[in-house]
Coordinates of C-alpha atoms in Angstrom, one line a residue:
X1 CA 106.0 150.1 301.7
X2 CA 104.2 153.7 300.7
X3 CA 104.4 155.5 297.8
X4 CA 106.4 158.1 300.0
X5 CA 109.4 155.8 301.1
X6 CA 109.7 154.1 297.7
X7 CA 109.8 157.5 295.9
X8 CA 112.6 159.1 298.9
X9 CA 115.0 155.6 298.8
X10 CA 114.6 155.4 294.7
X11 CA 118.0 156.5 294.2
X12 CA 118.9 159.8 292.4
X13 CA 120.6 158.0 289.4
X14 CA 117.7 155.5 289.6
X15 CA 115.5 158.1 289.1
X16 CA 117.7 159.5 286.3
X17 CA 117.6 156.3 284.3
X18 CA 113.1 156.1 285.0
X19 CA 113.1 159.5 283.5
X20 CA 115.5 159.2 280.3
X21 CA 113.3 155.9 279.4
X22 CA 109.8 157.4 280.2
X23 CA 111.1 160.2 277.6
X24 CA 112.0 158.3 275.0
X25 CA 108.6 156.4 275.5
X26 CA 106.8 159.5 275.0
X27 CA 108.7 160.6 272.0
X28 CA 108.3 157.5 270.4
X29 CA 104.2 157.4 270.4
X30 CA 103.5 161.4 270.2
X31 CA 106.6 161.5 267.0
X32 CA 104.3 158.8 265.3
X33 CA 101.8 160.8 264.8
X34 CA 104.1 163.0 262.6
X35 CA 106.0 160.3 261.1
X36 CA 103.2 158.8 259.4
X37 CA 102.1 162.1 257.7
X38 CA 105.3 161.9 255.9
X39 CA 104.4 158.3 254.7
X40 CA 101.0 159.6 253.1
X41 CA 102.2 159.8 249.6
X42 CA 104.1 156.4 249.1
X43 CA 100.8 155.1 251.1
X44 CA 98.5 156.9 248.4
X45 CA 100.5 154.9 245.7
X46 CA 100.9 151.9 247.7
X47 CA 99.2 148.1 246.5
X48 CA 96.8 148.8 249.7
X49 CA 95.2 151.2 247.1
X50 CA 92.8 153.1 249.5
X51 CA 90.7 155.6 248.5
X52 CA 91.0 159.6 249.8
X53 CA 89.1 158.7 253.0
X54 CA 90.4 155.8 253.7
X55 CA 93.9 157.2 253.9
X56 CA 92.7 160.4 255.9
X57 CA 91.5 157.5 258.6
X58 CA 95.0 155.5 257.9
X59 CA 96.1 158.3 259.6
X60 CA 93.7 159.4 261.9
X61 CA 92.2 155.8 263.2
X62 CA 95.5 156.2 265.6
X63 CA 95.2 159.7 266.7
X64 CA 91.4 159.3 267.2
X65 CA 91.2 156.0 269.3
X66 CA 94.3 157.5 271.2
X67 CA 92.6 160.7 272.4
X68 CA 89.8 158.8 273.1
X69 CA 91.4 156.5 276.0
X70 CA 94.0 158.3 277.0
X71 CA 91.9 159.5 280.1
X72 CA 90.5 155.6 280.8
X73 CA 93.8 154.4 280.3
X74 CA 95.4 156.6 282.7
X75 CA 92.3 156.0 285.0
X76 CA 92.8 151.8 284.8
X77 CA 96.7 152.4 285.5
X78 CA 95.7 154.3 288.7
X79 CA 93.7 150.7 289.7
X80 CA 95.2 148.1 287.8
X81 CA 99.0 149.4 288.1
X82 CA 100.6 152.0 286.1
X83 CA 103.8 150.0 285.3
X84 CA 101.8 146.9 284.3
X85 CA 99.8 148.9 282.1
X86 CA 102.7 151.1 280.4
X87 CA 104.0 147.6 279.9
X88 CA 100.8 146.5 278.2
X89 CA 100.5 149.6 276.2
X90 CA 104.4 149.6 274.4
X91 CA 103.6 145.8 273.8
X92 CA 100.4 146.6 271.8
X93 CA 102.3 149.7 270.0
X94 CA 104.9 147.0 269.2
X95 CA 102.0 144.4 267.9
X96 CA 99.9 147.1 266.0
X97 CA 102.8 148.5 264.0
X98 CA 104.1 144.8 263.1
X99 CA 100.5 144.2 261.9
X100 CA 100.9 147.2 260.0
X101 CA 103.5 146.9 258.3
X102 CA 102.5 143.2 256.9
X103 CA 99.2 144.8 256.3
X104 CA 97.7 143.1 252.8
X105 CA 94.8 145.6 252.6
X106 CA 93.1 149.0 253.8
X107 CA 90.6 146.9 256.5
X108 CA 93.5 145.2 258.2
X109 CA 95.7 148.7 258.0
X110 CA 92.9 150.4 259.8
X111 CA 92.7 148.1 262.2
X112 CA 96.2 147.9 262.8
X113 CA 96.2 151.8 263.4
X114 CA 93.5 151.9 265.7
X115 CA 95.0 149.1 267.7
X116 CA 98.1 151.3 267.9
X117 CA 96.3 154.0 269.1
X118 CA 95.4 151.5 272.2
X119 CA 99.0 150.9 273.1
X120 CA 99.4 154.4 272.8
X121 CA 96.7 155.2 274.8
X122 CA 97.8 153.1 277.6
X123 CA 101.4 154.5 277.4
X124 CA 101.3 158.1 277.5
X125 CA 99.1 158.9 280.9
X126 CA 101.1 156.1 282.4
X127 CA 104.4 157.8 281.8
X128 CA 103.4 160.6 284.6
X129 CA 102.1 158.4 286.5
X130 CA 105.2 155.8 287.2
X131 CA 107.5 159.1 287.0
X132 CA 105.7 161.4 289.6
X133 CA 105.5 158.3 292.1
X134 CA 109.2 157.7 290.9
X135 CA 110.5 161.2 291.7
X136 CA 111.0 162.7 295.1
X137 CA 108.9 165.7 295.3
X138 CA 112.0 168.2 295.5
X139 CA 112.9 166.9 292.1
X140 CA 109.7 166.3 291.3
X141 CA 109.6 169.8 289.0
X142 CA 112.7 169.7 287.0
X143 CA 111.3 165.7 285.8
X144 CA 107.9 167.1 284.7
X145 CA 109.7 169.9 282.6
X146 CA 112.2 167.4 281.1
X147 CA 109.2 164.6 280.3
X148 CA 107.1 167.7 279.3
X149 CA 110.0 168.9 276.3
X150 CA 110.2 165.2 275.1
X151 CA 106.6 165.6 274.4
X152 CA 107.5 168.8 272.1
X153 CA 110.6 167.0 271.0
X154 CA 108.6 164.2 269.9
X155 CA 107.2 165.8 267.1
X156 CA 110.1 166.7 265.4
X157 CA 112.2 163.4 266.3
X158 CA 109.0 161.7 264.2
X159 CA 109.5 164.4 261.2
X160 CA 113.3 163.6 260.9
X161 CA 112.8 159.8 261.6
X162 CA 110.3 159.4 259.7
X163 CA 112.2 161.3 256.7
X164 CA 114.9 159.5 256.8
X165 CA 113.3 155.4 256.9
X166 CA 110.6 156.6 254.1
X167 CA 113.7 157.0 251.9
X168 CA 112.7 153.1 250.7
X169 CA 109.2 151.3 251.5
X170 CA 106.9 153.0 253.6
X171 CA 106.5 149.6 255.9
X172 CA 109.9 150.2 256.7
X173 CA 108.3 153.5 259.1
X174 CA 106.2 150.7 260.9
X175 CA 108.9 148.1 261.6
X176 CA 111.5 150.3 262.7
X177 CA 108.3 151.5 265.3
X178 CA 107.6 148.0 266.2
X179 CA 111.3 147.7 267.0
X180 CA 112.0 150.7 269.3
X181 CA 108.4 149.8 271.2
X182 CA 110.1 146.4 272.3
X183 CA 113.0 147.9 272.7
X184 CA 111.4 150.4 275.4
X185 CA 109.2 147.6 276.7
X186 CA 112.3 145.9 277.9
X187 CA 114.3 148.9 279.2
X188 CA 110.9 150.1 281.1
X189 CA 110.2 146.4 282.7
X190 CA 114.5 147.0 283.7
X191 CA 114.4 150.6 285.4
X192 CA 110.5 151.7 286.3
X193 CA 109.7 150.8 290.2
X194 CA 106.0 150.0 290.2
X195 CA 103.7 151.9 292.7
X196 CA 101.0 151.6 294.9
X197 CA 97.5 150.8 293.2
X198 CA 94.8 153.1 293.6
X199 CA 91.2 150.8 295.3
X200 CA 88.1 151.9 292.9
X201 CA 85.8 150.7 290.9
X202 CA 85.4 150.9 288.1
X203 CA 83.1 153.4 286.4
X204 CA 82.1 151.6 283.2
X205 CA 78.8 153.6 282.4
X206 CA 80.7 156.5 282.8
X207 CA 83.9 155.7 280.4
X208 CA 82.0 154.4 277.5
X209 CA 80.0 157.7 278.0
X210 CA 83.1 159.7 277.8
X211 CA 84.8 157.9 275.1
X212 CA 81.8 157.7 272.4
X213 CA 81.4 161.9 273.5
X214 CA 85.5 162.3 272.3
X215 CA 85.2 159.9 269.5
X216 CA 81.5 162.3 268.2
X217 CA 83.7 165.3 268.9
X218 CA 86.8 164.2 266.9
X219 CA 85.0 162.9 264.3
X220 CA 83.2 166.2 264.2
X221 CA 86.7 168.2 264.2
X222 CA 88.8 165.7 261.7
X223 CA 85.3 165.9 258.7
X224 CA 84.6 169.5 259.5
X225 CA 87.7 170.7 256.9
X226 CA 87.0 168.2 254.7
X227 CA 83.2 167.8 254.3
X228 CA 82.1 171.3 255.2
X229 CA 81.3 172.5 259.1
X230 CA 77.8 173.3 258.1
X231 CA 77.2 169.4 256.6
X232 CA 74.8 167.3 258.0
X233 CA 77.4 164.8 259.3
X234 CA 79.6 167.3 260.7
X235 CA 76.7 168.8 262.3
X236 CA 75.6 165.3 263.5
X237 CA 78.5 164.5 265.4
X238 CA 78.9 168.0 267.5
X239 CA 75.0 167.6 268.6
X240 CA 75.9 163.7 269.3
X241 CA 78.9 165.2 271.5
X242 CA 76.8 167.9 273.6
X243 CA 74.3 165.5 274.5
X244 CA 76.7 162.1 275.2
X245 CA 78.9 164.8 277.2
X246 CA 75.6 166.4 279.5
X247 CA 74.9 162.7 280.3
X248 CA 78.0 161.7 281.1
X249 CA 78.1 165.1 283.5
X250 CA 74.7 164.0 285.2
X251 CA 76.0 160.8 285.7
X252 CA 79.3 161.4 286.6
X253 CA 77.9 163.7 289.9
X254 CA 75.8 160.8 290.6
X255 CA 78.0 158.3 291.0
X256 CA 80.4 157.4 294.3
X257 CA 83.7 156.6 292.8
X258 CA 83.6 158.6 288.8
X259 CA 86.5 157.9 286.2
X260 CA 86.6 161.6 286.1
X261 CA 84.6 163.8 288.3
X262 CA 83.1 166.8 286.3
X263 CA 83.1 168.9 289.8
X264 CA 86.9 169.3 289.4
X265 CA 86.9 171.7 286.7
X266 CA 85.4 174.3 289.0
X267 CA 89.0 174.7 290.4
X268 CA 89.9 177.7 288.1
X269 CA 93.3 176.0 288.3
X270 CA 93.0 172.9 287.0
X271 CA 90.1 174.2 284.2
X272 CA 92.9 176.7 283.3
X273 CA 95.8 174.3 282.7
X274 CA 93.6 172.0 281.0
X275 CA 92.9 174.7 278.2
X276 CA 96.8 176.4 278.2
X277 CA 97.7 173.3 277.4
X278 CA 94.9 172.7 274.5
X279 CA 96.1 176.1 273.3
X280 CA 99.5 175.6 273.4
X281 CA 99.4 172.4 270.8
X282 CA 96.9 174.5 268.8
X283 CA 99.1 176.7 268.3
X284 CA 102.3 174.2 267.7
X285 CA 100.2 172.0 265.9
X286 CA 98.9 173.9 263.6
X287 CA 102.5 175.3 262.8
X288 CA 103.5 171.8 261.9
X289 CA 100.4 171.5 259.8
X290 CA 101.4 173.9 257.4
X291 CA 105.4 174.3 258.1
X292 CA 106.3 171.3 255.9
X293 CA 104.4 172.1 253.5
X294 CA 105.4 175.8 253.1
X295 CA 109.5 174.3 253.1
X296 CA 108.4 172.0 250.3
X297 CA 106.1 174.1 247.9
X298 CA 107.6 177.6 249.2
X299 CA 111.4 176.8 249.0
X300 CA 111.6 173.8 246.8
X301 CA 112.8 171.5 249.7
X302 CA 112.8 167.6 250.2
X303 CA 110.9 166.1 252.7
X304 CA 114.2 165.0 255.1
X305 CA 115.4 168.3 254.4
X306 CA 111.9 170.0 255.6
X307 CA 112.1 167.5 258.7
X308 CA 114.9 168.9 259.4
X309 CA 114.3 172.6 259.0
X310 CA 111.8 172.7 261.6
X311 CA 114.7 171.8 263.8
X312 CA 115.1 175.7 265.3
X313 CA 111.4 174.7 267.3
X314 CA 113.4 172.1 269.2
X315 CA 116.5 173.7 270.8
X316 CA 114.5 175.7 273.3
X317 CA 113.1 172.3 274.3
X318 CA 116.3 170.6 274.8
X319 CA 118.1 173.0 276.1
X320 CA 116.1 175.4 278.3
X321 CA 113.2 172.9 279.3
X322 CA 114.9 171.9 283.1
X323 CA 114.9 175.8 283.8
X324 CA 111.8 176.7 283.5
X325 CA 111.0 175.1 287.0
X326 CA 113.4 178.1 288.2
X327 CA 111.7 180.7 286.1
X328 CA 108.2 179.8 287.7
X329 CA 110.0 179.9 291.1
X330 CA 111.4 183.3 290.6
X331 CA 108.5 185.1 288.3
X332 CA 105.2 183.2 289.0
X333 CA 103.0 181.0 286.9
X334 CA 100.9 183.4 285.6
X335 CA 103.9 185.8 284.5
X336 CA 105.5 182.3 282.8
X337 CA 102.4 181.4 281.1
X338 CA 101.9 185.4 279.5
X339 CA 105.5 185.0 278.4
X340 CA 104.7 181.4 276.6
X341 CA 101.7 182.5 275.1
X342 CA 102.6 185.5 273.7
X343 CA 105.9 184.7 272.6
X344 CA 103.9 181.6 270.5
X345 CA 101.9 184.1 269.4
X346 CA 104.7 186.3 268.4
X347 CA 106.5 183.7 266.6
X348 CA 103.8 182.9 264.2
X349 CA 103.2 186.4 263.6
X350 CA 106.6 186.3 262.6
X351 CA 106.5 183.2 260.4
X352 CA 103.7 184.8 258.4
X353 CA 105.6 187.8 257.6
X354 CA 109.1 185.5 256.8
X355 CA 107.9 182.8 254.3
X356 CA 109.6 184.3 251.6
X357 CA 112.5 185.6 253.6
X358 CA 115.9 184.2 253.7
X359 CA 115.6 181.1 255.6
X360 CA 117.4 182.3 258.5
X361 CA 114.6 184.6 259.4
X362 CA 112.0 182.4 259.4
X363 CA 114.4 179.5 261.4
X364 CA 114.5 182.9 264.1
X365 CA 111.0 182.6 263.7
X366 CA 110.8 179.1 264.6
X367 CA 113.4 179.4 267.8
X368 CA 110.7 182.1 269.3
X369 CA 107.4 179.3 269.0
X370 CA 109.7 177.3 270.7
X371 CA 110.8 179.0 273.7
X372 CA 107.1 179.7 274.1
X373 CA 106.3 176.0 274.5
X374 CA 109.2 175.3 275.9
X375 CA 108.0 178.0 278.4
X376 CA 104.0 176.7 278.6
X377 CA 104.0 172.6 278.5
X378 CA 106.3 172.2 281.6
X379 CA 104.3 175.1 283.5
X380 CA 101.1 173.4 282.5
X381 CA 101.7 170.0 283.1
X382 CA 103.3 170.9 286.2
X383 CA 99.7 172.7 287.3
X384 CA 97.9 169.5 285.8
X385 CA 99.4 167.2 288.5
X386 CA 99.6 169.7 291.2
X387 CA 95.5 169.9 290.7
X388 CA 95.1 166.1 291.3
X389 CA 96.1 164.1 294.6
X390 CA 99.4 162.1 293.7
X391 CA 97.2 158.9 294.3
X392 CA 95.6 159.8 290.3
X393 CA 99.0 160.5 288.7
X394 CA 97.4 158.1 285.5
X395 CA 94.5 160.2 285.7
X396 CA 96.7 163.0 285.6
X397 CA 98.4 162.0 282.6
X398 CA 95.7 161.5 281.0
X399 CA 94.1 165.1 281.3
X400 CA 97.1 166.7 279.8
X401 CA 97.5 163.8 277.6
X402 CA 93.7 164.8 276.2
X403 CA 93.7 168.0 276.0
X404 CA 97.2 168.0 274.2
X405 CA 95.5 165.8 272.0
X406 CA 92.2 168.0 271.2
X407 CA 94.6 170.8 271.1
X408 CA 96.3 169.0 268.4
X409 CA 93.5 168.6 265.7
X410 CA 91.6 171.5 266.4
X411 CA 95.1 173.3 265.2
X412 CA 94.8 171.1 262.1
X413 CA 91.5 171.3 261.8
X414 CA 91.6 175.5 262.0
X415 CA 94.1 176.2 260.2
X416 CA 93.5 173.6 257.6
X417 CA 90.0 175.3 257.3
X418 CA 91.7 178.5 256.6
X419 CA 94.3 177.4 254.7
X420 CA 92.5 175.9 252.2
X421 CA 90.0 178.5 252.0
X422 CA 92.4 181.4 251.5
X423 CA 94.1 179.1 248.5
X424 CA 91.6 178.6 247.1
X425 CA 91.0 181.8 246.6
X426 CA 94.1 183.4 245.3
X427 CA 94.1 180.4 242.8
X428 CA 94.4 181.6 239.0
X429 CA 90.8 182.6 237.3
X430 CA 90.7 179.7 235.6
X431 CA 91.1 177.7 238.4
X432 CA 89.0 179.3 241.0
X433 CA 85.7 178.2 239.6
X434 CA 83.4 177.9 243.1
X435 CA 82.8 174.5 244.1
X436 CA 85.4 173.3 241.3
X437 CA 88.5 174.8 242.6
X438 CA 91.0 172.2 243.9
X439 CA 92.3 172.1 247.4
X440 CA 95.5 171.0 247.2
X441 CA 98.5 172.0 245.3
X442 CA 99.1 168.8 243.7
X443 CA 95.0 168.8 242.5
X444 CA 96.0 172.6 241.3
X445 CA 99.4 171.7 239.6
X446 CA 97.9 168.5 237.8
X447 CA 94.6 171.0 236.4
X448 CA 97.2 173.5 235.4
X449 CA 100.8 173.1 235.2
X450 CA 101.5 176.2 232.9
X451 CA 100.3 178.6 236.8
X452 CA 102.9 176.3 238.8
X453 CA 104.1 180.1 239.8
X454 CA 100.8 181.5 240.8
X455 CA 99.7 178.2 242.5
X456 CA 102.6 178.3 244.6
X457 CA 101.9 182.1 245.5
X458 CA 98.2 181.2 246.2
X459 CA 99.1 178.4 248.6
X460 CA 101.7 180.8 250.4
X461 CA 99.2 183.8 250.7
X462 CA 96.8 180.5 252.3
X463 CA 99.3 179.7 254.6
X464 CA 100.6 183.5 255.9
X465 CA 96.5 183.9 256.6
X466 CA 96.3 180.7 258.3
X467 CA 99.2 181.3 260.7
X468 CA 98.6 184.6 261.1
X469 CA 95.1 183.9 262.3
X470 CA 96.6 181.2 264.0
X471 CA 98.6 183.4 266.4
X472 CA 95.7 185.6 267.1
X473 CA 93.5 182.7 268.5
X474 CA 96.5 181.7 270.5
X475 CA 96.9 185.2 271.6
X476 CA 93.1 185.8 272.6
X477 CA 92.7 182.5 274.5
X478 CA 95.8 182.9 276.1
X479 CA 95.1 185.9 277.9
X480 CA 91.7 184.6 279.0
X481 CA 94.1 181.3 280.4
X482 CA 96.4 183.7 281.9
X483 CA 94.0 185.6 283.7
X484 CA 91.8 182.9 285.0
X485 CA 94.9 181.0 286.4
X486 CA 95.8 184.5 288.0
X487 CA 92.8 185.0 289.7
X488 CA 92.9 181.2 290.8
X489 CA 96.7 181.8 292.5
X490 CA 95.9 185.3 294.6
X491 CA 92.9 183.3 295.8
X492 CA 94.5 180.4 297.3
X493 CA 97.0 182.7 298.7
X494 CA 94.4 184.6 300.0
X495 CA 92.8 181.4 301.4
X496 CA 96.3 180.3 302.9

């Protein structure tokens, strides 16, 4: 049987059920991400007792080893079969976080994580791929825009989750993780159809290549706030990632069947998409960086109730996602995207100027960033897949699985760098000693508790600079997607 009949005789509620579960799949590995970043404290005083670094990679080993595969593992589902491999991938999710959570010390926690990040690897990518060969293509839209939210929607789904089960020991985050994995492995293996495999070889030279140039970049981008973008190791691993990425180019043109041909980035298209949708998780991503913070130290919150005051983000993806296949229809992609970007633009303009506003105005705030992804992440993917024949759906899922992810910490990794910068700053006299100041409000508040007032104030002048500049980058970079997109659409009309 093709690809074609199996997707036209799936039946409508059948393809109902594929889409709910690849949704909650997704939401369950991108809302980890955010979930453990609540668990960082009770880690820190945890009997794993690791050190500053070793619970910055506690964190990151997942996000990095993720990023890193998520184009590989979409690649191998494309060969090996994208439903055996989503299988594969919730099963390892399910393994790492059990490992995890029974983890004795920092070695075997690391390990655990970056195992995790395997599963996840192998999950996301594979999610577009079973659900665009499960769709018919005149439904085909309003799936991609309803998958696309629960990416968005994962994010917050991990803040208030993960708020809520950190109320006792933080291993209960990872065995409640463990639980919903199987839980999805079993209702995926019930309702996804599997699809026709894709005949290539495979392009070993090529992935390692690839990988080790993410992994320099990522390391570069995750050290950079931390150790200083001008430090030797910083510096290291950028160089290490322009020379492993120009031989993987050479020898990605040179080879028959490439796990990513370099050549396909000249379509202004695809190129364009790839970057919206890097800037649209900047932008989003670097909102969540410093929003829970800002609820906590600025208003005094919890950290439940902070998960649950970024809530306002969320109902434009719930509720307005499966029309935004009718708004590119009616008003065009590139009209779509200007509204997305500059609305997320506008909204954390808004934020900046709201922090110590009622918190009504800065929820209003919120509501506008969302309806600008809730506007760009549909459109985007949407443009993703449409750029690749339907035969490399994993490969698909794994473009705007990576650049959703490098999107991600280079919104961290920015407005970290400002944030902390600014704060630092503003900090009281006595505190603000160069190259002594501390760089977090806790470090501040232990050095000084008497300031508590001004240390607050400094950290919420850090945060107004860092989202304002924020929505500028978004801003700039948006218009140079919008336009190159625009171009890209009059000439294939022209063409056609």
């Amino acid at each position: 049987m093709t690809s074609t009949v199996e997707r036209l005789t799936l039946p409508v509620r059948r393809q109902g059920q594929v889409l709910a579960c690849l949704s909650v799949c997704t939401a369950l590995v991108v809302g980890f991400v955010a979930a453990i970043n609540l668990a960082v404290p009770r880690l820190a005083a945890s009997s794993l007792h690791p050190s500053a670094d070793q619970l910055l990679w506690i964190v990151d080993a997942y996000v990095v080893v993720f990023a890193c595969l998520v184009i590989p593992a979409g690649a191998a589902g494309d060969k090996f079969g994208r439903k055996g491999t989503l299988l594969t991938g919730l099963a390892v999710v399910a393994a790492g976080a059990l490992v995890s959570a029974a983890a004795p010390n920092v070695a075997l926690m690391l390990f655990a994580r970056a195992l995790t990040g395997v599963g996840a690897a192998c999950v996301l990518p594979n999610c577009v791929g079973v659900l665009l060969h499960a769709t018919a293509p005149e439904r085909r839209g309003h799936a991609l825009a309803v998958w696309a939210a629960a990416t968005g929607v994962g994010g917050v789904v991990g803040n208030l989750g993960g708020g809520a089960l950190l109320g006792g020991s933080w291993r209960t985050l990872f065995v409640a993780v463990a639980v919903v994995a199987a839980a999805c492995l079993a209702w995926t293996a019930a309702v996804a159809p599997r699809s026709p495999r894709h005949a290539r070889r495979l392009d070993v030279p090529g992935t390692v290549l690839f990988v080790a140039a993410v992994i320099a970049l990522l390391l570069g981008i995750i050290e950079g706030p931390e150790k200083g973008w001008s430090s030797p190791s910083v510096v290291t691993a950028f160089a290490a990632c322009l020379v492993l990425g120009a031989v993987w180019v050479l020898l990605e043109t040179r080879v028959r069947q490439p796990m990513l041909d370099p050549r396909l980035f000249r379509d202004a298209r695809l190129a364009g998409a790839g970057l919206g949708m890097a800037i649209a998780f900047f932008g989003s991503f670097g909102l969540f960086y410093v929003n829970a913070s800002l609820l906590q130290y600025g208003r005094g919150w919890s950290v439940l109730r902070a998960g649950v005051g970024i809530i306002p983000v969320t109902v434009p993806l719930l509720l307005g996602s499966r029309h935004v296949p009718a708004l590119v229809r009616r008003f065009g992609v590139p009209a779509t995207l200007a509204a997305a970007f500059a609305l997320t633009s506008g909204g954390l303009a808004g934020l900046s100027l709201t922090t110590e506003l009622a918190y009504p105005w800065y929820g209003a705030c919120l509501f506008v960033v969302g309806l600008g992804i809730m506007l760009a992440v549909p459109t985007l993917t949407a443009e993703i897949a449409a750029g690749l024949p339907l035969e490399r759906a994993g490969l698909a899922g794994g473009l705007q699985s990576a650049t959703r992810e490098l999107g991600s910490a280079l919104g961290v990794a920015v407005v970290g760098t400002i944030l902390t910068a600014s704060f630092t700053h503003h900090l009281p006299h006595e505190l603000g000693r160069p190259g002594q100041a501390p760089r977090t409000v806790s470090e501040a508040l232990g050095a000084a508790p008497g300031e508590h007032s001004a240390i607050i104030a400094a950290f919420t002048h850090g945060a107004d600079t860092a989202l304002r500049a924020a929505a500028l980058i978004t801003l700039v970079a948006g218009v140079l997607v919008v336009g190159g997109i625009a171009r890209a659409h009059r000439g294939a009309r022209a063409a056609a």
